[in-house]
mmCIF file of C-alpha atoms in Angstrom:
data_model
loop_
_atom_site.group_PDB
_atom_site.id
_atom_site.type_symbol
_atom_site.label_atom_id
_atom_site.label_comp_id
_atom_site.label_asym_id
_atom_site.label_seq_id
_atom_site.Cartn_x
_atom_site.Cartn_y
_atom_site.Cartn_z
ATOM 1 C CA ASP V 1 -14.620 -5.869 4.418
ATOM 2 C CA ILE V 2 -13.335 -7.423 1.208
ATOM 3 C CA MET V 3 -10.988 -10.292 1.947
ATOM 4 C CA MET V 4 -8.024 -10.841 -0.367
ATOM 5 C CA THR V 5 -6.561 -14.353 -0.492
ATOM 6 C CA GLN V 6 -3.211 -14.955 -2.139
ATOM 7 C CA SER V 7 -1.533 -18.198 -3.100
ATOM 8 C CA PRO V 8 0.979 -19.664 -2.829
ATOM 9 C CA LEU V 9 2.534 -18.324 0.379
ATOM 10 C CA SER V 10 5.938 -18.679 -1.194
ATOM 11 C CA VAL V 11 7.453 -19.742 -4.483
ATOM 12 C CA ALA V 12 11.019 -20.633 -5.434
ATOM 13 C CA VAL V 13 11.948 -20.049 -9.060
ATOM 14 C CA THR V 14 14.986 -20.814 -11.188
ATOM 15 C CA PRO V 15 16.281 -17.702 -12.979
ATOM 16 C CA GLY V 16 14.819 -17.532 -16.478
ATOM 17 C CA GLU V 17 11.720 -19.518 -15.554
ATOM 18 C CA SER V 18 8.249 -18.080 -15.006
ATOM 19 C CA ALA V 19 6.184 -17.698 -11.858
ATOM 20 C CA SER V 20 2.494 -17.116 -11.261
ATOM 21 C CA ILE V 21 0.769 -15.748 -8.180
ATOM 22 C CA SER V 22 -2.940 -15.983 -7.591
ATOM 23 C CA CYS V 23 -5.196 -13.542 -5.787
ATOM 24 C CA ARG V 24 -8.850 -14.035 -5.011
ATOM 25 C CA SER V 25 -11.236 -11.451 -3.588
ATOM 26 C CA SER V 26 -14.331 -12.171 -1.511
ATOM 27 C CA LYS V 27 -16.353 -9.774 -3.666
ATOM 28 C CA SER V 28 -16.169 -8.692 -7.276
ATOM 29 C CA LEU V 29 -13.773 -5.780 -7.710
ATOM 30 C CA LEU V 30 -15.609 -4.503 -10.776
ATOM 31 C CA HIS V 31 -16.909 -0.987 -10.219
ATOM 32 C CA SER V 32 -20.053 0.290 -11.893
ATOM 33 C CA ASN V 33 -17.781 2.516 -13.991
ATOM 34 C CA GLY V 34 -16.366 -0.580 -15.653
ATOM 35 C CA ILE V 35 -12.984 -0.426 -13.926
ATOM 36 C CA THR V 36 -11.705 -3.274 -11.781
ATOM 37 C CA TYR V 37 -9.671 -1.915 -8.897
ATOM 38 C CA LEU V 38 -7.069 -4.611 -8.399
ATOM 39 C CA SER V 39 -3.386 -3.761 -8.142
ATOM 40 C CA TRP V 40 -0.147 -5.665 -7.540
ATOM 41 C CA TYR V 41 2.901 -4.521 -5.577
ATOM 42 C CA LEU V 42 6.395 -5.841 -5.058
ATOM 43 C CA GLN V 43 8.180 -5.132 -1.804
ATOM 44 C CA ARG V 44 11.873 -5.848 -2.155
ATOM 45 C CA PRO V 45 13.798 -6.547 1.057
ATOM 46 C CA GLU V 46 14.032 -3.450 3.263
ATOM 47 C CA LYS V 47 12.280 -1.302 0.653
ATOM 48 C CA SER V 48 8.922 0.393 0.234
ATOM 49 C CA PRO V 49 6.317 -1.387 -1.870
ATOM 50 C CA GLN V 50 6.512 -0.622 -5.585
ATOM 51 C CA LEU V 51 3.426 -0.563 -7.815
ATOM 52 C CA LEU V 52 3.712 -3.128 -10.597
ATOM 53 C CA ILE V 53 0.214 -3.463 -12.060
ATOM 54 C CA TYR V 54 -2.998 -1.490 -11.652
ATOM 55 C CA GLN V 55 -6.571 -2.170 -12.803
ATOM 56 C CA ILE V 56 -5.773 -5.872 -13.314
ATOM 57 C CA SER V 57 -3.369 -5.593 -16.214
ATOM 58 C CA ASN V 58 -1.971 -2.079 -16.671
ATOM 59 C CA LEU V 59 1.780 -1.909 -16.241
ATOM 60 C CA ALA V 60 2.941 0.877 -13.942
ATOM 61 C CA SER V 61 5.442 3.384 -15.248
ATOM 62 C CA GLY V 62 8.966 2.058 -15.468
ATOM 63 C CA VAL V 63 8.004 -1.541 -14.679
ATOM 64 C CA SER V 64 9.487 -4.335 -16.789
ATOM 65 C CA ASP V 65 7.150 -5.966 -19.293
ATOM 66 C CA ARG V 66 8.180 -9.311 -17.821
ATOM 67 C CA PHE V 67 5.351 -8.575 -15.372
ATOM 68 C CA SER V 68 1.782 -9.086 -16.518
ATOM 69 C CA GLY V 69 -1.601 -9.251 -14.847
ATOM 70 C CA SER V 70 -4.822 -10.952 -15.800
ATOM 71 C CA GLY V 71 -8.190 -11.951 -14.415
ATOM 72 C CA SER V 72 -11.608 -10.535 -13.785
ATOM 73 C CA GLY V 73 -14.258 -10.219 -11.110
ATOM 74 C CA THR V 74 -12.814 -12.065 -8.152
ATOM 75 C CA ASP V 75 -9.901 -14.055 -9.586
ATOM 76 C CA PHE V 76 -6.609 -12.512 -10.590
ATOM 77 C CA THR V 77 -3.129 -13.642 -11.558
ATOM 78 C CA LEU V 78 0.259 -11.981 -11.654
ATOM 79 C CA LYS V 79 2.752 -13.622 -13.981
ATOM 80 C CA ILE V 80 6.467 -12.973 -13.921
ATOM 81 C CA SER V 81 8.291 -14.136 -17.030
ATOM 82 C CA LYS V 82 12.003 -14.894 -17.182
ATOM 83 C CA VAL V 83 12.502 -14.369 -13.458
ATOM 84 C CA GLU V 84 15.604 -12.431 -12.449
ATOM 85 C CA THR V 85 17.353 -12.126 -9.089
ATOM 86 C CA GLU V 86 16.032 -8.558 -8.743
ATOM 87 C CA ASP V 87 12.470 -9.964 -8.640
ATOM 88 C CA VAL V 88 13.062 -11.360 -5.140
ATOM 89 C CA GLY V 89 10.690 -10.002 -2.540
ATOM 90 C CA ILE V 90 7.102 -10.183 -1.386
ATOM 91 C CA TYR V 91 4.241 -9.651 -3.822
ATOM 92 C CA TYR V 92 0.950 -8.224 -2.624
ATOM 93 C CA CYS V 93 -2.388 -7.822 -4.324
ATOM 94 C CA VAL V 94 -4.708 -5.075 -3.093
ATOM 95 C CA GLN V 95 -8.245 -3.966 -3.778
ATOM 96 C CA PHE V 96 -8.952 -0.270 -4.180
ATOM 97 C CA LEU V 97 -12.662 -0.723 -4.850
ATOM 98 C CA GLU V 98 -13.976 0.269 -1.448
ATOM 99 C CA VAL V 99 -12.764 1.241 1.971
ATOM 100 C CA PRO V 100 -11.246 -0.285 3.906
ATOM 101 C CA PHE V 101 -8.799 -1.060 1.133
ATOM 102 C CA THR V 102 -7.386 -4.492 1.781
ATOM 103 C CA PHE V 103 -4.193 -6.307 0.887
ATOM 104 C CA GLY V 104 -3.507 -9.961 0.360
ATOM 105 C CA SER V 105 -1.179 -11.569 2.890
ATOM 106 C CA GLY V 106 1.683 -11.653 0.421
ATOM 107 C CA THR V 107 3.623 -14.187 -1.624
ATOM 108 C CA LYS V 108 7.357 -14.486 -1.090
ATOM 109 C CA LEU V 109 9.368 -15.088 -4.236
ATOM 110 C CA GLU V 110 12.800 -16.656 -3.811
ATOM 111 C CA ILE V 111 15.434 -17.716 -6.288
ATOM 112 C CA LYS V 112 16.437 -21.381 -6.461
ATOM 113 C CA GLU U 1 10.439 13.357 -9.787
ATOM 114 C CA VAL U 2 7.739 12.426 -7.294
ATOM 115 C CA GLN U 3 8.981 12.305 -3.720
ATOM 116 C CA LEU U 4 7.190 11.544 -0.479
ATOM 117 C CA VAL U 5 9.189 11.970 2.706
ATOM 118 C CA GLU U 6 7.750 10.889 6.047
ATOM 119 C CA SER U 7 8.967 12.077 9.424
ATOM 120 C CA GLY U 8 7.918 12.249 13.043
ATOM 121 C CA GLY U 9 8.262 8.634 14.093
ATOM 122 C CA GLY U 10 9.970 7.354 17.214
ATOM 123 C CA LEU U 11 9.680 5.368 20.418
ATOM 124 C CA VAL U 12 6.719 6.260 22.610
ATOM 125 C CA LYS U 13 4.934 4.764 25.590
ATOM 126 C CA PRO U 14 1.473 3.186 25.394
ATOM 127 C CA GLY U 15 -1.260 5.776 25.707
ATOM 128 C CA SER U 16 0.813 8.591 24.301
ATOM 129 C CA SER U 17 0.461 10.612 21.091
ATOM 130 C CA LEU U 18 2.535 11.206 18.001
ATOM 131 C CA LYS U 19 2.095 13.179 14.789
ATOM 132 C CA LEU U 20 3.550 11.983 11.514
ATOM 133 C CA SER U 21 4.202 14.216 8.509
ATOM 134 C CA CYS U 22 4.664 13.427 4.851
ATOM 135 C CA VAL U 23 6.070 16.137 2.599
ATOM 136 C CA ALA U 24 5.259 15.727 -1.070
ATOM 137 C CA SER U 25 7.050 17.081 -4.127
ATOM 138 C CA GLY U 26 7.165 16.486 -7.857
ATOM 139 C CA PHE U 27 3.411 16.524 -8.432
ATOM 140 C CA THR U 28 0.392 18.755 -7.768
ATOM 141 C CA PHE U 29 -0.275 17.645 -4.211
ATOM 142 C CA SER U 30 -3.573 19.514 -3.963
ATOM 143 C CA SER U 31 -5.049 17.444 -6.797
ATOM 144 C CA TYR U 32 -4.652 14.001 -5.240
ATOM 145 C CA GLY U 33 -6.090 11.995 -2.421
ATOM 146 C CA MET U 34 -3.471 10.572 -0.068
ATOM 147 C CA HIS U 35 -3.187 7.443 2.050
ATOM 148 C CA TRP U 36 -1.449 6.216 5.155
ATOM 149 C CA ILE U 37 -0.533 2.536 5.118
ATOM 150 C CA ARG U 38 1.373 0.679 7.789
ATOM 151 C CA GLN U 39 3.359 -2.521 8.175
ATOM 152 C CA ALA U 40 3.997 -4.141 11.532
ATOM 153 C CA PRO U 41 7.399 -5.836 11.886
ATOM 154 C CA LYS U 42 7.577 -8.969 9.734
ATOM 155 C CA LYS U 43 3.888 -8.558 8.818
ATOM 156 C CA GLY U 44 1.876 -7.563 5.766
ATOM 157 C CA LEU U 45 0.504 -4.233 4.637
ATOM 158 C CA GLU U 46 -2.473 -2.569 6.306
ATOM 159 C CA TRP U 47 -4.247 0.435 4.839
ATOM 160 C CA ILE U 48 -5.258 2.779 7.639
ATOM 161 C CA ALA U 49 -6.488 6.111 6.254
ATOM 162 C CA LEU U 50 -7.444 8.085 3.151
ATOM 163 C CA ILE U 51 -8.057 11.795 2.708
ATOM 164 C CA TYR U 52 -9.513 13.358 -0.416
ATOM 165 C CA TYR U 53 -7.598 16.035 -2.314
ATOM 166 C CA ASP U 54 -9.659 18.814 -0.712
ATOM 167 C CA SER U 55 -10.065 17.186 2.729
ATOM 168 C CA SER U 56 -13.792 16.817 2.030
ATOM 169 C CA ASN U 57 -13.767 13.141 2.923
ATOM 170 C CA LYS U 58 -11.689 11.045 5.273
ATOM 171 C CA TYR U 59 -11.828 7.296 5.809
ATOM 172 C CA TYR U 60 -10.217 5.073 8.419
ATOM 173 C CA ALA U 61 -9.611 1.429 9.137
ATOM 174 C CA ASP U 62 -11.568 0.182 12.138
ATOM 175 C CA SER U 63 -8.269 -0.532 13.917
ATOM 176 C CA VAL U 64 -7.489 3.202 14.150
ATOM 177 C CA LYS U 65 -10.893 4.879 13.944
ATOM 178 C CA GLY U 66 -11.434 7.303 16.788
ATOM 179 C CA ARG U 67 -7.732 7.361 17.708
ATOM 180 C CA PHE U 68 -6.002 8.513 14.511
ATOM 181 C CA THR U 69 -6.751 11.614 12.439
ATOM 182 C CA ILE U 70 -5.588 12.187 8.884
ATOM 183 C CA SER U 71 -5.242 15.761 7.662
ATOM 184 C CA ARG U 72 -3.403 17.785 5.073
ATOM 185 C CA ASP U 73 -2.146 21.276 4.364
ATOM 186 C CA ASN U 74 -2.154 21.828 0.629
ATOM 187 C CA SER U 75 -0.300 25.141 1.019
ATOM 188 C CA LYS U 76 2.596 23.196 2.523
ATOM 189 C CA ASN U 77 2.292 20.059 0.345
ATOM 190 C CA THR U 78 2.113 18.090 3.563
ATOM 191 C CA LEU U 79 0.045 15.162 4.785
ATOM 192 C CA TYR U 80 -0.330 14.407 8.479
ATOM 193 C CA LEU U 81 -1.348 11.528 10.704
ATOM 194 C CA GLU U 82 -2.143 12.413 14.288
ATOM 195 C CA MET U 83 -2.039 9.297 16.444
ATOM 196 C CA ASN U 84 -3.526 9.265 19.942
ATOM 197 C CA SER U 85 -3.955 6.575 22.584
ATOM 198 C CA LEU U 86 -1.178 4.577 21.009
ATOM 199 C CA ARG U 87 -1.034 0.842 21.683
ATOM 200 C CA SER U 88 1.712 -1.727 21.287
ATOM 201 C CA GLU U 89 -0.127 -3.091 18.239
ATOM 202 C CA ASP U 90 0.371 0.272 16.509
ATOM 203 C CA THR U 91 4.087 -0.489 16.311
ATOM 204 C CA ALA U 92 4.826 -0.427 12.586
ATOM 205 C CA MET U 93 6.486 1.260 9.665
ATOM 206 C CA TYR U 94 4.125 3.973 8.453
ATOM 207 C CA TYR U 95 4.044 4.872 4.770
ATOM 208 C CA CYS U 96 2.274 7.701 3.007
ATOM 209 C CA ALA U 97 1.170 6.997 -0.542
ATOM 210 C CA LYS U 98 -0.152 9.088 -3.396
ATOM 211 C CA GLY U 99 -3.782 8.641 -4.389
ATOM 212 C CA ALA U 100 -3.550 5.878 -6.972
ATOM 213 C CA GLY U 101 -0.981 4.066 -4.873
ATOM 214 C CA ASP U 102 1.614 4.723 -7.544
ATOM 215 C CA TYR U 103 4.157 6.366 -5.254
ATOM 216 C CA TRP U 104 5.050 5.599 -1.661
ATOM 217 C CA GLY U 105 7.420 7.227 0.773
ATOM 218 C CA GLN U 106 10.345 5.442 2.384
ATOM 219 C CA GLY U 107 8.372 5.014 5.588
ATOM 220 C CA VAL U 108 8.830 6.125 9.191
ATOM 221 C CA MET U 109 9.029 3.749 12.142
ATOM 222 C CA VAL U 110 6.731 4.089 15.133
ATOM 223 C CA THR U 111 7.450 1.924 18.170
ATOM 224 C CA VAL U 112 5.017 1.833 21.066
ATOM 225 C CA SER U 113 6.562 0.227 24.112
ATOM 226 C CA SER U 114 6.887 0.794 27.820
#
């Protein structure tokens, strides 16, 4: 199984500042079709996970452009610019390259 | 508007069975693969099953293989998860999600306890 490792476990950010979350996979997520199947989700308190980013850097519909994704192969980063209180929650990366699909353990974002 | 609505959860005893449903609307259900993903209390997300749009392929996490069965009825726009031999470690919120993971339901709670 592909292991997904996220860091940090938690991050506290002052509103208006930026935050970065790292995700590393135990195997390259690049498919032979040229697509890298790495997505990011935000789970706000007591809510279902919401897709933020798919295929490393594509913004999901309706998601603020304060969110951006980057990386390649096995190393990926989610950046949140100008953090707002509504960004509080747990961020997960996930690989959709092969079954079993696997999630990172999550990064909790809090507001200072 | 895409909607996924799960139902069928509840409190059951270890060893018993339960069948979850997920009714889809707002998109062409028969064109998309569908997932079940669960989240134990205060824990992270665990993918547990995938079914192709035409039911031609089904995949399971090792933790549920042989006990859970994913199925669908495209005429009813409904996804199912039949859960047998339930264990305490199956206690979780169960979510259905559309193929690309772009839409999730609100989740349904399953509690396995004596």
